[in-house]
Amino acid sequence: MSDRGRTTVVVDGKAISAEIRGGLASQVRRGVEAGLRPPCLAVVLVGDDPASTSYIKGKRRACGRVGIESREIDLAATASEAEVLAAVESLNRDAGVDGILVQLPLPKAVRPERVAAAIDPAKDVDGLHPLNAGRLVAGLPGPRPCTPLGILEILDRHGVALEGRRAVVLGRSAIVGKPVSLMLLERNATVTVCHSRTRDLADRVREAEVLVAAVGRARMVRGDWIRPGAAVIDVGVSVVDGQLVGDVDFEAALGVAGLITPPRGGVGPLTITMLLRNTVEAWRARLGG
Ligand code: NAP
């Protein structure tokens, strides 16, 4: 078969999400019918970045549809780190809140690692608290970051075998690259992590039976970097000429990859779905629902 002769499965992240969200809505309904209060996710927004405001709107809508209550604390862009930490502390103490999310990016004056460390680890639905990051490294259960969870969900639902396979992860951020590398390793893949100092990047990518691209550089992965038949998960989001594009040249990958996530409706919906799932799990752990 020629390199462009195969049928590439294009992942429908919305359909996978709809199925999972349906299951979450049933769990919430059963808990509420049994007398529990509904789950509650609190979001802290600092400033009024339009992209963040729109993400939060999407999250609030998604919460509503599965029966999760959402609460929002809006702070001015000029808020100090102490003010953000105080908002997090008040949500930690609030027995009616199950999950806390602080929307990134934060203004320069506020250190994201200080904020992540201030969240009650039991309410850490983003999985970024150092204790939960440590649990991942140690192979212990705990909330995992949402985008890596969504990636694993996509691979599993398409029956992509991981054990013994060569996985290459582009990017080493605390929110995507590092945790997904560890989660693939936990599933017995042989994992290579690449970053801005990696030499011979195209050659590393060509080795990948499973490729996760989480860089944020439009179409940096060319079609001829992709190993024929590879499962390609494109996390990157860039806007070029008003169009959403990923880290992978999607058109060039069609007919070469075995499976690929599209720039829109791929990984994105799963990230929100995993946030909902982490919130429902935190609620069940808290209330026994
Ligand atoms: P990040 O913190 O900016 O990390 C980017 C990573 O890419 C870094 O590790 C960096 O290496 C590496 N990198 C930069 N230039 C590179 C190059 N030329 N070659 C190889 N590696 C390079 O980004 P992030 O938060 O992980 O997000 C990555 C992308 O995913 C962004 O586009 C973001 O918007 C998107 N995203 C999407 C979702 C979703 O749900 N769809 C969720 C989260 C993120 P160094 O460490 O050496 O600097």
Tab-separated table of C-alpha atoms and ligand atoms in Angstrom:
chain	number	residue	atom	x	y	z
A	1	MET	CA	0.000	0.000	0.000
A	2	SER	CA	1.361	3.455	-0.824
A	3	ASP	CA	1.952	5.876	2.048
A	4	ARG	CA	-1.166	7.877	1.178
A	5	GLY	CA	-3.294	4.921	0.221
A	6	ARG	CA	-4.798	4.057	3.576
A	7	THR	CA	-8.049	5.080	5.166
A	8	THR	CA	-7.438	7.333	8.124
A	9	VAL	CA	-9.962	7.189	10.940
A	10	VAL	CA	-10.841	10.759	11.967
A	11	VAL	CA	-11.709	10.832	15.660
A	12	ASP	CA	-15.111	12.267	16.574
A	13	GLY	CA	-14.377	13.771	19.981
A	14	LYS	CA	-17.888	15.172	20.261
A	15	ALA	CA	-19.514	11.757	19.838
A	16	ILE	CA	-17.195	10.141	22.423
A	17	SER	CA	-17.880	13.044	24.778
A	18	ALA	CA	-21.649	12.791	24.332
A	19	GLU	CA	-21.554	9.144	25.373
A	20	ILE	CA	-19.441	9.800	28.474
A	21	ARG	CA	-21.467	12.880	29.455
A	22	GLY	CA	-24.660	10.808	29.207
A	23	GLY	CA	-23.221	8.348	31.740
A	24	LEU	CA	-22.170	11.202	34.054
A	25	ALA	CA	-25.646	12.779	33.869
A	26	SER	CA	-27.194	9.445	34.942
A	27	GLN	CA	-24.795	9.151	37.892
A	28	VAL	CA	-25.658	12.672	39.026
A	29	ARG	CA	-29.391	12.069	38.607
A	30	ARG	CA	-29.243	8.877	40.678
A	31	GLY	CA	-27.311	10.674	43.447
A	32	VAL	CA	-29.732	13.584	43.540
A	33	GLU	CA	-32.742	11.218	43.543
A	34	ALA	CA	-31.132	9.497	46.530
A	35	GLY	CA	-31.108	12.840	48.367
A	36	LEU	CA	-27.620	14.180	47.705
A	37	ARG	CA	-26.982	17.765	46.689
A	38	PRO	CA	-25.760	18.080	43.075
A	39	PRO	CA	-22.003	18.264	42.381
A	40	CYS	CA	-20.513	21.758	42.290
A	41	LEU	CA	-17.546	23.048	40.273
A	42	ALA	CA	-16.116	26.454	41.165
A	43	VAL	CA	-14.096	28.364	38.589
A	44	VAL	CA	-11.823	31.286	39.416
A	45	LEU	CA	-11.250	33.716	36.557
A	46	VAL	CA	-8.647	36.456	36.901
A	47	GLY	CA	-9.045	39.249	34.342
A	48	ASP	CA	-11.205	39.198	31.236
A	49	ASP	CA	-9.128	37.474	28.569
A	50	PRO	CA	-11.686	36.767	25.783
A	51	ALA	CA	-10.446	33.193	25.153
A	52	SER	CA	-10.652	32.355	28.897
A	53	THR	CA	-14.096	33.938	29.178
A	54	SER	CA	-15.321	31.854	26.250
A	55	TYR	CA	-13.762	28.609	27.652
A	56	ILE	CA	-15.492	29.245	30.984
A	57	LYS	CA	-18.818	29.828	29.259
A	58	GLY	CA	-18.402	26.472	27.478
A	59	LYS	CA	-17.511	24.728	30.745
A	60	ARG	CA	-20.518	26.256	32.533
A	61	ARG	CA	-22.854	25.091	29.762
A	62	ALA	CA	-21.330	21.586	29.808
A	63	CYS	CA	-21.717	21.424	33.620
A	64	GLY	CA	-25.375	22.436	33.400
A	65	ARG	CA	-26.139	19.681	30.894
A	66	VAL	CA	-24.919	16.896	33.205
A	67	GLY	CA	-26.448	18.422	36.339
A	68	ILE	CA	-23.281	19.916	37.854
A	69	GLU	CA	-23.782	23.310	39.466
A	70	SER	CA	-21.176	25.884	38.580
A	71	ARG	CA	-19.960	28.796	40.574
A	72	GLU	CA	-17.676	31.531	39.344
A	73	ILE	CA	-15.388	33.926	41.167
A	74	ASP	CA	-14.296	36.810	38.942
A	75	LEU	CA	-11.245	38.797	40.003
A	76	ALA	CA	-9.839	41.883	38.308
A	77	ALA	CA	-6.780	41.510	36.049
A	78	THR	CA	-4.933	43.614	38.646
A	79	ALA	CA	-5.649	41.101	41.465
A	80	SER	CA	-2.606	40.239	43.579
A	81	GLU	CA	-1.411	36.678	44.145
A	82	ALA	CA	-2.633	36.980	47.760
A	83	GLU	CA	-6.140	37.814	46.564
A	84	VAL	CA	-6.202	34.812	44.224
A	85	LEU	CA	-4.911	32.539	47.001
A	86	ALA	CA	-7.580	33.921	49.366
A	87	ALA	CA	-10.308	33.096	46.818
A	88	VAL	CA	-8.970	29.539	46.524
A	89	GLU	CA	-8.830	29.208	50.344
A	90	SER	CA	-12.466	30.257	50.693
A	91	LEU	CA	-13.487	27.598	48.134
A	92	ASN	CA	-11.353	24.990	49.952
A	93	ARG	CA	-13.327	25.695	53.153
A	94	ASP	CA	-16.711	25.653	51.407
A	95	ALA	CA	-18.322	22.235	52.009
A	96	GLY	CA	-20.692	22.851	49.072
A	97	VAL	CA	-17.834	22.921	46.525
A	98	ASP	CA	-16.454	19.643	45.101
A	99	GLY	CA	-14.055	20.875	42.436
A	100	ILE	CA	-11.936	24.006	41.995
A	101	LEU	CA	-10.483	25.184	38.727
A	102	VAL	CA	-8.367	28.308	38.315
A	103	GLN	CA	-8.503	29.332	34.666
A	104	LEU	CA	-5.094	29.672	32.975
A	105	PRO	CA	-3.299	31.751	31.839
A	106	LEU	CA	-2.960	33.924	34.938
A	107	PRO	CA	-1.634	37.506	34.977
A	108	LYS	CA	2.154	37.786	35.371
A	109	ALA	CA	1.906	38.772	39.046
A	110	VAL	CA	0.290	35.449	39.949
A	111	ARG	CA	2.433	32.300	39.915
A	112	PRO	CA	0.424	29.328	38.588
A	113	GLU	CA	2.443	26.842	40.656
A	114	ARG	CA	1.585	28.723	43.882
A	115	VAL	CA	-2.090	28.652	42.956
A	116	ALA	CA	-2.037	24.942	42.023
A	117	ALA	CA	-0.395	24.131	45.379
A	118	ALA	CA	-3.052	26.117	47.305
A	119	ILE	CA	-6.014	24.044	46.038
A	120	ASP	CA	-7.295	21.302	48.369
A	121	PRO	CA	-5.907	18.124	46.662
A	122	ALA	CA	-9.341	16.481	47.059
A	123	LYS	CA	-10.920	19.326	45.030
A	124	ASP	CA	-8.113	19.470	42.456
A	125	VAL	CA	-10.121	18.549	39.349
A	126	ASP	CA	-7.293	19.709	37.074
A	127	GLY	CA	-4.884	17.235	38.720
A	128	LEU	CA	-2.137	19.855	38.945
A	129	HIS	CA	-1.534	19.966	42.729
A	130	PRO	CA	2.014	18.708	43.481
A	131	LEU	CA	0.568	15.916	45.647
A	132	ASN	CA	-1.570	14.651	42.777
A	133	ALA	CA	1.303	15.069	40.292
A	134	GLY	CA	3.384	12.986	42.730
A	135	ARG	CA	0.665	10.340	42.898
A	136	LEU	CA	0.847	10.022	39.119
A	137	VAL	CA	4.632	9.597	39.247
A	138	ALA	CA	4.274	7.006	42.035
A	139	GLY	CA	1.533	5.114	40.162
A	140	LEU	CA	-1.012	5.839	42.917
A	141	PRO	CA	-4.659	6.693	42.227
A	142	GLY	CA	-5.660	10.357	42.217
A	143	PRO	CA	-7.180	12.964	39.923
A	144	ARG	CA	-5.255	13.124	36.638
A	145	PRO	CA	-5.028	16.205	34.374
A	146	CYS	CA	-7.987	16.456	31.999
A	147	THR	CA	-6.336	16.635	28.558
A	148	PRO	CA	-4.130	13.550	29.147
A	149	LEU	CA	-7.189	11.657	30.455
A	150	GLY	CA	-9.060	12.621	27.282
A	151	ILE	CA	-6.159	11.427	25.115
A	152	LEU	CA	-6.131	8.009	26.803
A	153	GLU	CA	-9.912	7.804	26.452
A	154	ILE	CA	-9.652	8.417	22.668
A	155	LEU	CA	-6.929	5.794	22.256
A	156	ASP	CA	-8.812	3.220	24.342
A	157	ARG	CA	-12.145	3.769	22.623
A	158	HIS	CA	-10.479	3.202	19.243
A	159	GLY	CA	-8.760	0.061	20.481
A	160	VAL	CA	-5.245	1.473	19.983
A	161	ALA	CA	-2.878	-0.952	21.703
A	162	LEU	CA	-0.279	0.752	23.887
A	163	GLU	CA	1.635	-2.067	25.526
A	164	GLY	CA	5.103	-2.386	24.002
A	165	ARG	CA	4.353	0.245	21.344
A	166	ARG	CA	6.556	3.249	20.590
A	167	ALA	CA	4.877	6.461	21.738
A	168	VAL	CA	6.358	9.890	21.042
A	169	VAL	CA	5.124	12.948	22.928
A	170	LEU	CA	5.934	16.425	21.613
A	171	GLY	CA	5.957	18.912	24.486
A	172	ARG	CA	6.742	18.560	28.191
A	173	SER	CA	4.343	20.958	29.918
A	174	ALA	CA	3.023	20.132	33.399
A	175	ILE	CA	-0.531	20.139	32.058
A	176	VAL	CA	-0.186	17.947	28.938
A	177	GLY	CA	3.229	16.636	27.843
A	178	LYS	CA	4.633	15.344	31.152
A	179	PRO	CA	1.464	13.767	32.548
A	180	VAL	CA	0.474	12.097	29.258
A	181	SER	CA	4.022	10.679	28.957
A	182	LEU	CA	3.692	9.137	32.426
A	183	MET	CA	0.208	7.806	31.681
A	184	LEU	CA	1.432	6.164	28.461
A	185	LEU	CA	4.364	4.699	30.397
A	186	GLU	CA	1.933	3.389	33.029
A	187	ARG	CA	0.201	1.583	30.155
A	188	ASN	CA	3.526	-0.030	29.150
A	189	ALA	CA	4.237	2.022	26.026
A	190	THR	CA	7.873	2.854	25.286
A	191	VAL	CA	7.796	6.630	25.539
A	192	THR	CA	10.059	9.300	24.038
A	193	VAL	CA	9.435	12.883	25.169
A	194	CYS	CA	10.551	15.632	22.757
A	195	HIS	CA	10.817	19.386	23.379
A	196	SER	CA	12.378	22.548	21.993
A	197	ARG	CA	15.953	21.245	22.464
A	198	THR	CA	15.346	17.846	20.840
A	199	ARG	CA	17.669	17.156	17.918
A	200	ASP	CA	16.476	15.385	14.751
A	201	LEU	CA	12.838	15.897	15.709
A	202	ALA	CA	11.452	14.571	12.407
A	203	ASP	CA	13.360	11.296	12.890
A	204	ARG	CA	12.007	10.894	16.426
A	205	VAL	CA	8.451	11.535	15.205
A	206	ARG	CA	8.867	8.985	12.381
A	207	GLU	CA	9.433	6.299	15.042
A	208	ALA	CA	6.032	6.932	16.626
A	209	GLU	CA	3.323	4.288	16.470
A	210	VAL	CA	1.417	6.623	18.773
A	211	LEU	CA	2.113	10.351	18.441
A	212	VAL	CA	0.868	13.035	20.847
A	213	ALA	CA	1.617	16.587	19.678
A	214	ALA	CA	1.233	19.275	22.366
A	215	VAL	CA	3.424	22.187	21.302
A	216	GLY	CA	1.233	24.994	19.964
A	217	ARG	CA	3.057	25.567	16.642
A	218	ALA	CA	0.741	25.462	13.656
A	219	ARG	CA	1.267	22.442	11.352
A	220	MET	CA	4.864	21.855	12.518
A	221	VAL	CA	4.483	18.079	12.033
A	222	ARG	CA	4.648	17.487	8.273
A	223	GLY	CA	2.911	14.634	6.502
A	224	ASP	CA	6.192	12.861	5.749
A	225	TRP	CA	7.115	12.848	9.473
A	226	ILE	CA	4.236	10.506	10.212
A	227	ARG	CA	4.803	6.776	10.337
A	228	PRO	CA	2.224	5.041	8.114
A	229	GLY	CA	-0.609	3.699	10.247
A	230	ALA	CA	0.308	5.745	13.354
A	231	ALA	CA	-2.329	6.936	15.832
A	232	VAL	CA	-1.937	10.728	15.882
A	233	ILE	CA	-3.383	12.797	18.720
A	234	ASP	CA	-3.088	16.501	17.985
A	235	VAL	CA	-3.536	18.631	21.097
A	236	GLY	CA	-2.099	21.869	19.685
A	237	VAL	CA	-4.372	24.805	19.011
A	238	SER	CA	-3.323	27.763	16.843
A	239	VAL	CA	-5.307	30.225	14.781
A	240	VAL	CA	-4.074	30.856	11.237
A	241	ASP	CA	-6.040	33.220	8.986
A	242	GLY	CA	-8.988	32.937	11.358
A	243	GLN	CA	-8.926	29.112	11.174
A	244	LEU	CA	-8.223	26.698	14.012
A	245	VAL	CA	-5.197	24.540	13.163
A	246	GLY	CA	-3.285	21.914	15.099
A	247	ASP	CA	0.397	21.036	15.475
A	248	VAL	CA	0.008	18.427	12.732
A	249	ASP	CA	-0.599	19.171	9.057
A	250	PHE	CA	-4.006	17.482	9.109
A	251	GLU	CA	-4.566	17.351	5.330
A	252	ALA	CA	-1.109	15.886	4.720
A	253	ALA	CA	-1.635	13.274	7.446
A	254	LEU	CA	-4.856	11.959	5.909
A	255	GLY	CA	-4.119	8.740	4.041
A	256	VAL	CA	-0.907	8.200	6.035
A	257	ALA	CA	-1.964	8.052	9.700
A	258	GLY	CA	-4.161	5.175	10.848
A	259	LEU	CA	-6.104	7.514	13.140
A	260	ILE	CA	-6.017	11.250	13.724
A	261	THR	CA	-7.822	13.855	15.825
A	262	PRO	CA	-9.031	16.890	13.838
A	263	PRO	CA	-8.152	20.440	14.953
A	264	ARG	CA	-11.791	21.088	15.889
A	265	GLY	CA	-13.980	18.517	17.645
A	266	GLY	CA	-11.036	16.232	18.477
A	267	VAL	CA	-9.229	16.514	21.827
A	268	GLY	CA	-10.981	19.746	22.963
A	269	PRO	CA	-14.407	18.283	23.841
A	270	LEU	CA	-12.733	15.408	25.719
A	271	THR	CA	-10.773	17.841	27.898
A	272	ILE	CA	-14.023	19.397	29.139
A	273	THR	CA	-15.638	15.976	29.519
A	274	MET	CA	-12.775	14.795	31.723
A	275	LEU	CA	-13.173	17.942	33.846
A	276	LEU	CA	-16.823	16.963	34.354
A	277	ARG	CA	-15.801	13.387	35.180
A	278	ASN	CA	-13.168	14.521	37.696
A	279	THR	CA	-15.792	16.781	39.321
A	280	VAL	CA	-18.351	13.969	39.568
A	281	GLU	CA	-15.677	11.668	41.024
A	282	ALA	CA	-14.669	14.310	43.605
A	283	TRP	CA	-18.375	14.712	44.533
A	284	ARG	CA	-18.844	10.959	44.893
A	285	ALA	CA	-15.721	10.692	47.056
A	286	ARG	CA	-16.980	13.571	49.238
A	287	LEU	CA	-20.617	12.534	49.564
A	288	GLY	CA	-20.512	8.839	48.703
A	289	GLY	CA	-22.882	9.325	45.711
B	1	NAP	P1	3.347	24.906	26.641
B	1	NAP	O1	3.316	24.923	28.122
B	1	NAP	O2	3.611	26.157	25.874
B	1	NAP	O3	4.418	23.802	26.191
B	1	NAP	C1	4.804	23.654	24.864
B	1	NAP	C2	5.868	22.583	24.769
B	1	NAP	O4	6.266	22.490	23.415
B	1	NAP	C3	7.117	22.863	25.583
B	1	NAP	O5	7.490	21.701	26.294
B	1	NAP	C4	8.153	23.240	24.536
B	1	NAP	O6	9.474	22.813	24.828
B	1	NAP	C5	7.673	22.461	23.340
B	1	NAP	N1	8.150	23.082	22.096
B	1	NAP	C6	8.122	24.396	21.753
B	1	NAP	N2	8.663	24.567	20.532
B	1	NAP	C7	9.039	23.357	20.110
B	1	NAP	C8	9.666	22.885	18.935
B	1	NAP	N3	10.014	23.700	17.939
B	1	NAP	N4	9.914	21.551	18.817
B	1	NAP	C9	9.568	20.711	19.799
B	1	NAP	N5	8.961	21.095	20.946
B	1	NAP	C10	8.704	22.403	21.084
B	1	NAP	O7	2.005	24.334	26.028
B	1	NAP	P2	0.812	23.390	26.603
B	1	NAP	O8	0.088	24.119	27.676
B	1	NAP	O9	1.287	22.006	26.840
B	1	NAP	O10	-0.109	23.390	25.297
B	1	NAP	C11	0.378	22.934	24.052
B	1	NAP	C12	-0.661	23.206	22.974
B	1	NAP	O11	-1.838	22.464	23.276
B	1	NAP	C13	-1.146	24.652	22.888
B	1	NAP	O12	-1.444	24.955	21.542
B	1	NAP	C14	-2.417	24.674	23.722
B	1	NAP	O13	-3.303	25.699	23.319
B	1	NAP	C15	-2.970	23.319	23.385
B	1	NAP	N6	-3.864	22.745	24.404
B	1	NAP	C16	-5.042	22.234	23.956
B	1	NAP	C17	-5.898	21.607	24.850
B	1	NAP	C18	-7.168	21.010	24.342
B	1	NAP	O14	-8.001	20.610	25.137
B	1	NAP	N7	-7.355	20.913	23.028
B	1	NAP	C19	-5.564	21.531	26.205
B	1	NAP	C20	-4.336	22.036	26.635
B	1	NAP	C21	-3.481	22.631	25.707
B	1	NAP	P3	10.351	23.413	26.068
B	1	NAP	O15	9.804	22.731	27.290
B	1	NAP	O16	11.727	23.016	25.732
B	1	NAP	O17	10.114	24.885	26.066
